[in-house]
Amino acid sequence: MGAGVEGPVGSKKEVAECKHKFANSNDPVVSQTFTLDRVFNPEGKSLTSMRGFRYCSWSPLGCDANGRCLLAALTMDNRLTIHANLNRLQWVQLVDLTELYGECLYENSYRLSKTQEPSQEDLGNFAEFQRRHSMQTPVRMEWSGICTVQQVKHNNECREVSSVLLAVVFENGNIAVWQCQLPFLGKESISSCNTIESGISSPSVLAWWEYEHSNRKMSGLIVGSAFGPVKILPVNLKAVKGYFTLRQPVVLWQEVDHLPVQNIKSIPLYHPYQKCSCSLVVAARGCYLFWCLLLISKAGLNVHNSHVTGLHSLPIVSMTADKQNGTVYTCSADGKVRQLVPIFTNLALKFEHQLIKLSDVLGSIRSHGIAVSPCGAYLAAITTKGMANGLHPTTKTYQVQFVTLKTCEEAAAQLLESPVQNLYRQVDLTDLVRWKVLKEKQIPRFLQEALDQKIERLGSTYFWRFKLFLLRVLSQSLQTPPSEALWRPTHEDTKVLIVDSSEAGGSEKQPSEQGRQDLSEAHKDQDSQPAPSTGGAQEQSTEEKVLEIQAQMEAVEMHLTREHMKQVLGEVYLHTWITENTSIPTRGVCDFLTSDKNYEDRTARVLIGHILKKMNKQTFPERCSLCKEI
């Protein structure tokens, strides 16, 4: 096993001997290269310690045991691990991929495949020492989308099996693709690991290319080099049925122009002229933006590429994209952000760009990175103080600044026409609407009318939940905020002063004087207060409004409860055999839905009638959480 934090490159004794040999070599090229390379020499000795994170990547939502995201973290000492937030604010390391991959290489004698002949050089050769480290030193890693397939069980019942892929590119250009079963629990959830040779020297960035054409899902890996080239590699997902890949690698940019690729984004779009889906790949190269439009037609794969110039005077340090509409945001170190909107033409596309100066709002700043919220409502920027009077600040304080990119009206319109039908996945849009309701203490009239029309015409539970959300925020806005934070302890002095009887006689006159003083202060307070009729009427109107809102909330909650009960009864009607741990109070749910005679729901009555006829075929028990088994 290897020493320090790197993966195993040989036995511990052999690695220690080689390190001592290279550090004290008479050849200055070998000794200085070894001493200054932090991959070989993570301790550093006289160099600064390697602490912190080099790169992090979030998985899609729904990958851990609680349905949240996983975090793949690459530390400064080249350790790649996967973490999960199992409890509130408690992160737990689930697996160490650097250790696992090092063990696999050690077992295969540092070969990519068993058919490849092992190297004849021993670890004492500096070139072999470098090769073994470079093939297991991660550069970047990215998660794919969740892959879902149908699996038939022994009783002919279908169940969905989900998995996610984590691609890791190493210094030598190889890419390891880990397939993880969901929910991801640890080492036992890793089903396979395949290694791909990219042919890219000095890889700098990695991204997944996911494309859907004629209901066929395709995937690949986009790899960028520090020397300039960009290409898409095919990823053969043999274990995931229904997913396809490219027949051969596709070179998006071939010239070695020494403009390093810093960031890559793949955006799925719809081509209005070709009437089909397409894929837009954008990459930050120096101070330019490289774009490539990929379109599959009957003739094959069409590739259009070009560069957008004149965006920044300094290199692009960060780039993000809104996958809802394809808008791209680039950022340079001087605090300038460019918003690029793709516009399709008959041949390819063009970009309309707009300058956003963060320094106009935040003052002199230096920006380090940007990110856009999932639905494009907010832009987050990491900044530090810029130069003042031509001098750099003595200390750096990193801050996260938020910039709103949409108005409340735009957010509300997007929520009403959203194909997602899930408020939880559009929390940035709902936050804008929430802020508007809290500020004005009323639901905007245009939103109320449009929502009522949607409910009357479609009746989807999504719009009912949206209405309940607005009513709850409105109720919160009308409540009187507490004077102190509820979590803060009170500091009232509850001690009583006990005096002697001798002192009590001298203080008999004090209560009368104190009473006159309190009475005069009470008169002053009454004079300063407004007329009781105006204040009382205002409080009464507010209380009536709160009671009216609570009544509306109860009506909406009752409607949603009934709709959810109907969904449960629908599942009961379609499945006469359910797993042994399932217990549903079917008859109790039916009785609840028919108890209110004023509520006419023909769908529920027809469904209940069909269920009661087939209750004798039911093979699963009925149980309510509040009572015993029926």
XYZ file of C-alpha atoms in Angstrom:
630
model
C 0.000 0.000 0.000
C 1.153 3.538 -0.700
C 2.386 5.929 1.928
C 0.681 9.162 2.808
C -2.654 9.944 1.213
C -2.039 8.815 -2.383
C -3.375 5.523 -3.704
C -1.314 2.347 -3.548
C 1.595 2.421 -5.997
C 3.502 -0.434 -4.405
C 4.447 -1.854 -1.038
C 4.869 0.607 1.795
C 8.546 -0.181 2.232
C 9.283 0.090 -1.488
C 7.478 3.453 -1.759
C 9.459 4.874 1.196
C 12.768 3.744 -0.342
C 11.886 5.258 -3.730
C 10.882 8.568 -2.170
C 14.187 8.804 -0.307
C 16.039 7.881 -3.505
C 14.312 10.498 -5.686
C 14.537 13.253 -3.063
C 18.321 12.783 -2.748
C 19.025 12.081 -6.411
C 22.121 13.615 -7.978
C 20.050 14.506 -11.028
C 18.505 17.924 -10.235
C 15.663 17.316 -12.696
C 14.538 14.265 -10.713
C 15.095 15.702 -7.226
C 13.468 19.076 -7.917
C 10.527 17.559 -9.825
C 9.872 15.155 -6.971
C 10.204 17.794 -4.237
C 7.926 20.364 -5.894
C 5.230 17.941 -7.066
C 2.592 17.770 -4.328
C 1.181 14.527 -5.739
C 4.414 12.702 -4.876
C 5.184 14.844 -1.866
C 1.875 15.742 -0.120
C 3.565 16.392 3.229
C 5.450 19.279 1.665
C 7.891 19.666 4.581
C 8.982 23.265 3.952
C 6.003 23.906 1.626
C 2.568 25.000 2.820
C 0.235 22.240 3.992
C -2.379 20.903 1.551
C -5.691 21.667 3.234
C -9.079 22.364 1.747
C -10.997 21.214 -1.311
C -9.929 21.336 -4.924
C -13.343 20.606 -6.457
C -16.838 19.469 -5.421
C -19.710 18.037 -7.430
C -23.361 17.638 -6.379
C -25.354 14.628 -7.520
C -28.956 14.932 -8.763
C -31.715 15.143 -6.183
C -32.844 11.825 -4.728
C -29.590 9.851 -4.539
C -29.053 9.303 -0.804
C -31.170 7.390 1.726
C -33.229 10.516 2.546
C -33.853 11.508 -1.072
C -31.280 14.316 -0.973
C -28.068 14.943 -2.915
C -24.692 13.257 -2.569
C -21.493 15.303 -2.538
C -18.346 14.107 -4.291
C -15.379 16.019 -2.841
C -11.805 16.176 -4.124
C -9.384 17.490 -1.501
C -6.156 19.377 -2.128
C -4.188 16.205 -1.319
C -6.009 14.336 -4.167
C -8.378 12.305 -2.016
C -11.761 11.634 -3.692
C -14.641 10.780 -1.339
C -18.447 10.691 -1.397
C -20.402 12.271 1.470
C -24.077 12.306 2.483
C -26.107 14.536 4.786
C -27.811 11.851 6.867
C -28.922 14.121 9.708
C -29.352 17.854 9.930
C -25.983 19.556 9.352
C -24.169 16.247 9.855
C -22.087 15.075 6.896
C -20.876 11.474 6.830
C -18.245 10.008 4.510
C -19.743 6.989 2.756
C -16.857 5.758 0.630
C -13.270 6.593 -0.331
C -13.023 6.158 -4.127
C -9.286 6.915 -4.218
C -8.595 3.922 -2.018
C -10.940 1.637 -3.980
C -9.492 2.596 -7.367
C -5.947 2.211 -6.082
C -6.757 -1.319 -4.901
C -8.189 -2.190 -8.326
C -5.041 -0.939 -10.077
C -2.836 -2.833 -7.645
C -4.720 -6.073 -8.334
C -4.426 -5.546 -12.121
C -0.696 -4.755 -11.897
C -1.414 -1.154 -12.966
C -2.963 -2.183 -16.293
C -6.210 -0.842 -17.755
C -7.245 -4.300 -18.958
C -6.111 -7.839 -18.304
C -5.154 -8.287 -21.981
C -2.601 -5.470 -21.717
C 0.912 -6.589 -20.819
C 2.263 -5.294 -17.489
C 5.041 -2.723 -17.492
C 8.562 -4.130 -17.319
C 9.835 -1.159 -15.311
C 9.983 -1.314 -11.530
C 8.958 1.405 -9.081
C 12.562 2.555 -8.738
C 12.321 4.087 -12.210
C 11.132 7.690 -11.868
C 9.070 7.499 -15.078
C 7.215 4.430 -13.769
C 6.739 6.171 -10.405
C 5.153 9.127 -12.224
C 2.977 6.869 -14.411
C 1.482 5.003 -11.438
C 0.624 8.247 -9.678
C -0.805 10.026 -12.731
C -3.186 7.148 -13.497
C -4.885 7.561 -10.097
C -4.675 11.307 -9.414
C -8.187 12.786 -9.989
C -8.558 16.102 -11.817
C -12.350 16.512 -12.026
C -15.466 14.442 -11.409
C -19.083 14.891 -12.482
C -22.379 13.090 -11.806
C -24.706 11.959 -14.561
C -28.484 12.135 -14.494
C -30.411 9.357 -12.750
C -30.852 6.269 -14.964
C -34.103 4.374 -14.314
C -34.951 0.943 -15.752
C -37.788 -1.522 -15.205
C -36.930 -4.809 -13.482
C -39.310 -7.795 -13.428
C -39.544 -9.626 -10.090
C -40.252 -13.325 -9.533
C -43.981 -12.668 -9.196
C -44.076 -10.803 -12.555
C -44.319 -7.457 -10.784
C -42.280 -4.608 -12.254
C -40.233 -2.293 -10.096
C -38.078 0.656 -11.010
C -34.354 0.357 -10.336
C -32.401 3.614 -10.355
C -28.679 4.204 -10.628
C -26.351 7.141 -11.138
C -22.910 7.361 -12.749
C -19.891 9.244 -11.435
C -17.185 9.970 -14.014
C -13.674 10.774 -12.773
C -10.923 12.004 -15.112
C -7.305 11.436 -14.046
C -4.053 13.222 -14.854
C -3.053 10.717 -17.550
C -6.361 11.197 -19.412
C -8.077 7.993 -18.294
C -11.689 8.208 -17.118
C -13.194 5.919 -14.479
C -16.986 5.578 -14.582
C -18.508 4.340 -11.306
C -22.048 2.977 -11.413
C -23.873 3.443 -8.106
C -27.207 1.880 -7.175
C -29.756 4.146 -5.502
C -30.240 4.899 -2.712
C -26.467 5.103 -2.252
C -25.471 3.688 1.143
C -21.751 3.070 0.798
C -19.231 0.729 -0.771
C -21.859 -2.006 -1.184
C -23.936 0.274 -3.474
C -21.177 0.436 -6.130
C -22.057 -2.104 -8.817
C -19.232 -1.550 -11.361
C -16.259 0.586 -12.357
C -15.107 0.882 -15.986
C -12.047 2.745 -17.256
C -12.017 4.629 -20.580
C -8.936 5.936 -22.422
C -9.764 9.458 -23.585
C -6.625 10.193 -25.581
C -6.618 13.738 -24.126
C -3.323 14.980 -22.733
C -3.471 17.256 -19.665
C -7.241 17.051 -19.124
C -8.640 20.052 -17.280
C -12.430 19.696 -17.207
C -15.173 17.082 -17.591
C -18.929 17.183 -18.250
C -21.721 14.743 -19.129
C -23.368 14.997 -22.535
C -26.985 13.802 -22.345
C -29.170 13.928 -25.449
C -32.617 12.592 -26.262
C -33.597 11.883 -29.873
C -36.782 10.077 -30.969
C -37.372 8.844 -27.406
C -33.867 7.346 -27.338
C -31.640 8.596 -24.539
C -27.972 9.022 -25.447
C -25.046 9.890 -23.233
C -21.353 10.615 -23.497
C -18.527 12.460 -21.760
C -17.166 15.840 -22.844
C -13.474 16.237 -21.994
C -11.489 19.459 -22.305
C -7.729 19.849 -22.301
C -5.437 22.497 -20.849
C -3.932 22.710 -24.358
C -7.243 23.535 -26.075
C -8.895 20.448 -27.674
C -12.442 19.392 -26.737
C -14.043 16.057 -27.604
C -17.028 13.847 -26.717
C -16.300 10.248 -25.744
C -18.843 7.412 -26.031
C -19.878 5.726 -22.783
C -21.201 2.221 -23.261
C -23.811 1.580 -20.579
C -24.207 -2.177 -20.920
C -25.803 -2.545 -17.504
C -28.383 0.204 -18.181
C -30.921 -0.864 -20.788
C -32.615 1.767 -22.902
C -29.602 4.113 -22.984
C -27.426 4.529 -26.058
C -24.149 6.233 -26.883
C -22.051 7.419 -29.813
C -20.358 4.985 -32.187
C -17.035 6.829 -32.002
C -15.532 9.924 -30.352
C -16.606 13.296 -31.759
C -13.978 16.051 -31.853
C -15.589 19.424 -31.120
C -12.365 21.483 -31.243
C -9.118 20.025 -32.539
C -6.569 22.858 -32.594
C -3.858 22.885 -29.927
C -3.927 26.656 -29.400
C -2.950 26.526 -25.692
C -6.182 28.185 -24.569
C -7.088 26.046 -21.552
C -10.658 24.806 -21.244
C -11.844 25.944 -17.802
C -15.534 25.048 -17.749
C -17.988 23.045 -19.880
C -21.803 23.014 -19.854
C -24.171 20.876 -21.925
C -27.657 22.345 -22.445
C -30.569 20.452 -24.064
C -32.658 22.723 -26.315
C -35.418 22.541 -28.920
C -34.612 23.704 -32.449
C -37.562 25.782 -33.744
C -36.569 25.505 -37.415
C -35.616 21.827 -37.533
C -38.544 20.899 -35.225
C -36.436 18.546 -33.106
C -34.277 18.484 -29.989
C -30.635 19.529 -30.089
C -27.705 19.923 -27.731
C -25.697 23.078 -27.074
C -22.201 22.634 -25.617
C -20.464 25.758 -24.295
C -16.926 25.950 -22.920
C -14.890 28.786 -21.404
C -11.508 29.066 -23.161
C -9.449 31.983 -21.889
C -11.519 35.145 -22.361
C -13.577 33.555 -25.160
C -16.696 31.393 -25.119
C -16.570 28.329 -27.369
C -19.937 26.922 -28.439
C -20.930 23.852 -30.398
C -24.428 22.916 -31.607
C -25.060 19.185 -32.099
C -28.101 18.028 -34.036
C -29.001 14.502 -35.105
C -30.776 14.299 -38.456
C -31.300 11.659 -41.142
C -27.889 12.498 -42.548
C -26.212 11.812 -39.212
C -24.708 14.035 -36.531
C -24.392 17.696 -37.562
C -21.814 19.775 -35.689
C -21.643 23.600 -35.832
C -19.041 25.382 -33.722
C -17.587 28.854 -33.254
C -16.285 31.290 -30.638
C -17.928 34.339 -29.047
C -15.346 37.118 -28.694
C -15.354 40.519 -27.051
C -17.000 39.350 -23.829
C -14.287 39.996 -21.238
C -10.897 41.680 -21.140
C -9.728 39.148 -18.543
C -9.981 35.316 -18.643
C -13.319 33.780 -17.701
C -13.030 32.423 -14.150
C -16.500 30.892 -13.888
C -19.459 29.960 -16.073
C -22.975 28.744 -15.368
C -26.085 28.039 -17.426
C -29.850 28.118 -16.973
C -31.039 24.825 -18.477
C -34.647 26.052 -18.589
C -34.045 28.492 -21.450
C -30.382 27.978 -22.361
C -29.118 31.314 -21.011
C -25.370 31.274 -20.276
C -23.614 33.459 -17.695
C -19.855 34.093 -17.747
C -17.792 35.909 -15.146
C -14.317 37.436 -15.065
C -12.226 38.402 -12.056
C -13.028 42.138 -12.354
C -16.672 41.579 -11.326
C -18.183 41.742 -14.815
C -20.845 39.166 -15.667
C -22.110 38.547 -19.190
C -25.576 37.159 -19.890
C -25.723 35.322 -23.228
C -29.088 34.301 -24.721
C -28.917 31.816 -27.647
C -31.051 32.687 -30.687
C -31.525 30.079 -33.392
C -31.011 30.844 -37.066
C -31.598 28.736 -40.176
C -27.997 27.528 -40.186
C -26.895 27.486 -36.537
C -27.367 30.082 -33.774
C -26.104 33.384 -32.455
C -25.848 34.935 -28.986
C -27.250 38.183 -27.687
C -25.199 39.243 -24.695
C -25.762 41.823 -21.995
C -23.289 43.178 -19.437
C -24.069 42.915 -15.710
C -21.678 45.014 -13.613
C -21.666 43.724 -10.060
C -19.338 46.586 -9.088
C -22.123 49.114 -9.757
C -24.160 47.553 -6.951
C -21.517 46.093 -4.644
C -18.660 48.548 -5.149
C -15.113 47.537 -6.010
C -15.058 43.730 -5.873
C -13.149 40.762 -7.193
C -15.363 37.842 -8.276
C -14.289 34.200 -7.943
C -17.298 32.209 -9.135
C -20.964 32.344 -10.087
C -23.904 29.923 -10.061
C -27.514 30.224 -11.180
C -30.469 28.745 -9.271
C -32.263 25.737 -10.838
C -35.067 27.797 -12.426
C -33.005 30.911 -13.129
C -34.493 33.169 -10.441
C -31.226 34.065 -8.670
C -27.576 34.476 -9.569
C -25.113 33.797 -6.741
C -21.607 35.258 -6.883
C -18.614 34.663 -4.603
C -16.765 37.948 -4.140
C -14.012 39.603 -2.151
C -13.070 43.261 -1.820
C -11.341 44.765 -4.827
C -8.625 47.372 -5.055
C -9.036 50.627 -3.131
C -6.904 53.628 -4.180
C -4.758 51.313 -6.271
C -3.999 48.986 -3.346
C -5.139 45.418 -2.730
C -6.901 44.673 0.594
C -4.730 43.253 3.354
C -7.245 40.490 4.171
C -9.727 38.513 2.105
C -13.283 38.005 3.286
C -15.313 35.839 0.948
C -18.995 36.714 0.608
C -21.875 35.195 -1.355
C -23.955 37.856 -3.106
C -27.416 37.127 -4.575
C -28.794 38.950 -7.621
C -32.428 38.513 -8.711
C -32.753 37.728 -12.416
C -36.555 37.580 -12.604
C -39.425 39.718 -11.363
C -42.272 38.366 -9.252
C -44.591 38.523 -12.275
C -42.190 36.445 -14.395
C -41.734 33.900 -11.598
C -45.511 33.568 -11.102
C -46.114 33.120 -14.836
C -43.407 30.426 -14.973
C -44.940 28.610 -11.997
C -48.393 28.632 -13.624
C -47.096 27.239 -16.932
C -44.459 24.918 -15.486
C -44.294 21.357 -16.870
C -42.565 20.183 -13.677
C -45.726 20.409 -11.528
C -43.636 20.345 -8.342
C -43.231 23.360 -6.056
C -40.329 21.758 -4.186
C -38.204 21.642 -7.350
C -39.003 25.308 -8.108
C -38.216 26.744 -4.704
C -36.286 29.706 -6.136
C -39.373 30.851 -8.069
C -41.679 30.375 -5.081
C -39.245 32.402 -2.967
C -39.718 35.427 -5.239
C -43.523 35.111 -5.010
C -43.295 34.616 -1.237
C -41.236 37.786 -0.834
C -43.834 39.766 -2.836
C -46.758 38.502 -0.706
C -44.905 39.143 2.566
C -44.014 42.660 1.474
C -47.461 43.742 0.231
C -49.501 41.588 2.679
C -51.760 40.439 -0.146
C -51.737 38.005 -3.046
C -51.259 39.821 -6.369
C -54.598 40.147 -8.162
C -53.279 38.866 -11.501
C -51.886 35.743 -9.813
C -55.104 35.087 -7.862
C -57.256 35.341 -10.998
C -54.928 33.212 -13.156
C -54.660 30.544 -10.447
C -58.434 30.355 -9.993
C -58.849 29.906 -13.757
C -56.275 27.098 -13.777
C -58.015 25.338 -10.876
C -61.434 25.670 -12.500
C -60.228 24.495 -15.917
C -57.685 21.791 -15.019
C -58.235 20.957 -11.335
C -54.685 19.625 -10.901
C -53.470 19.103 -7.332
C -50.371 21.115 -8.283
C -52.427 24.332 -8.547
C -54.289 23.509 -5.313
C -50.938 23.131 -3.529
C -49.790 26.423 -5.061
C -52.947 28.103 -3.710
C -52.350 26.603 -0.255
C -48.773 27.905 -0.337
C -49.958 31.447 -1.126
C -52.593 31.365 1.625
C -50.047 30.190 4.209
C -47.614 32.957 3.249
C -50.420 35.520 3.388
C -51.441 34.279 6.830
C -47.828 34.561 7.966
C -47.582 38.137 6.669
C -50.600 39.225 8.776
C -49.230 37.821 12.021
C -47.510 40.122 14.488
C -43.799 39.321 14.550
C -42.418 38.457 18.013
C -40.458 41.220 19.706
C -37.646 38.806 20.607
C -36.312 35.698 18.960
C -38.128 32.635 20.279
C -34.906 30.735 20.841
C -33.325 33.509 22.944
C -33.668 33.045 26.775
C -35.343 35.789 28.805
C -33.236 37.972 31.113
C -35.956 39.150 33.499
C -34.908 39.480 37.131
C -37.326 37.446 39.250
C -35.568 37.978 42.606
C -37.531 39.664 45.452
C -35.845 42.158 47.816
C -36.651 41.375 51.477
C -36.417 44.425 53.784
C -36.453 44.727 57.596
C -39.492 45.974 59.533
C -37.551 49.087 60.632
C -37.068 50.052 56.983
C -40.674 49.218 56.160
C -41.992 52.101 58.329
C -39.916 54.670 56.508
C -41.116 53.453 53.167
C -44.863 53.663 53.846
C -45.117 56.971 51.974
C -43.356 55.609 48.881
C -46.309 53.623 47.467
C -48.562 56.682 47.340
C -45.897 58.746 45.582
C -45.145 55.855 43.238
C -48.868 55.480 42.522
C -49.212 59.168 41.593
C -46.177 58.871 39.331
C -47.562 55.763 37.579
C -50.941 57.501 37.158
C -49.377 60.540 35.518
C -47.331 58.283 33.179
C -50.507 56.379 32.265
C -52.219 59.672 31.305
C -49.240 60.567 29.151
C -49.371 57.176 27.410
C -53.102 57.591 26.743
C -52.516 61.014 25.225
C -49.781 59.666 22.973
C -51.824 56.656 21.777
C -54.160 57.000 18.734
C -57.923 57.082 19.071
C -59.211 53.699 20.325
C -61.909 53.534 17.668
C -59.417 53.644 14.754
C -56.973 51.130 16.275
C -59.734 48.806 17.390
C -61.378 48.813 13.963
C -58.042 48.078 12.277
C -57.302 45.185 14.635
C -60.823 43.828 14.148
C -60.508 43.932 10.350
C -57.128 42.174 10.532
C -58.546 39.443 12.780
C -61.497 38.955 10.419
C -59.113 38.688 7.485
C -56.971 36.135 9.322
C -60.052 34.037 10.152
C -61.179 34.206 6.532
C -57.761 33.063 5.305
C -57.705 30.197 7.824
C -61.122 29.051 6.594
C -59.843 29.072 2.995
C -56.731 27.133 4.034
C -58.849 24.479 5.776
C -61.031 24.121 2.661
C -57.980 23.680 0.393
C -56.352 21.211 2.824
C -59.571 19.162 2.937
C -59.719 19.088 -0.877
C -56.082 17.917 -1.113
C -56.701 15.267 1.573
C -59.606 13.885 -0.437
C -57.577 13.856 -3.658
C -54.719 11.976 -1.975
C -57.183 9.468 -0.515
C -58.610 8.885 -3.995
C -55.085 8.215 -5.291
C -54.559 5.632 -2.536
C -57.877 3.956 -3.339
C -56.908 3.882 -7.003
C -53.761 1.952 -6.119
C -55.831 -0.399 -3.933
C -58.236 -1.059 -6.800
C -55.445 -1.828 -9.276
C -53.417 -4.057 -6.910
C -55.086 -6.926 -5.072
C -51.697 -8.223 -3.921
C -49.368 -5.835 -2.093
C -46.178 -6.460 -0.123
C -46.565 -7.784 3.431
C -45.536 -4.550 5.157
C -48.317 -2.548 3.483
C -51.379 -1.826 5.623
C -54.155 0.375 4.238
C -57.436 1.202 6.069
C -59.463 0.883 2.862
C -62.926 0.772 4.393
C -62.126 3.650 6.733
C -60.967 5.799 3.810
C -64.141 4.956 1.897
C -66.298 5.896 4.876
C -64.471 9.213 5.260
C -64.990 10.146 1.600
C -68.729 9.363 1.775
C -69.332 10.945 5.203
C -69.857 14.501 3.915
C -73.180 14.561 2.054
C -72.628 18.138 0.864
C -69.472 17.173 -1.019
C -70.476 15.652 -4.368
C -67.669 13.732 -6.057
C -68.892 11.285 -8.659
C -65.389 9.946 -9.341
C -64.924 8.984 -5.691
C -68.340 7.321 -5.473
C -67.753 5.207 -8.615
C -64.295 4.175 -7.375
C -65.622 3.252 -3.924
C -68.376 1.190 -5.497
C -65.875 -0.850 -7.522
C -63.606 -1.361 -4.496
C -66.387 -2.582 -2.201
C -67.370 -5.194 -4.802
C -63.874 -6.725 -4.852
C -63.044 -6.481 -1.123
C -63.374 -10.267 -0.851
C -60.324 -10.644 -3.143
C -58.151 -8.518 -0.919
C -55.129 -10.351 0.517
C -53.476 -7.559 2.519
C -54.519 -6.435 6.035
C -56.235 -3.173 6.854
C -54.739 -1.142 9.659
C -54.984 2.435 10.800
C -52.182 4.142 12.703
C -54.690 5.395 15.297
C -56.573 2.146 15.962
C -56.121 -1.605 15.997
C -56.239 -3.884 13.010
C -59.695 -4.056 11.433
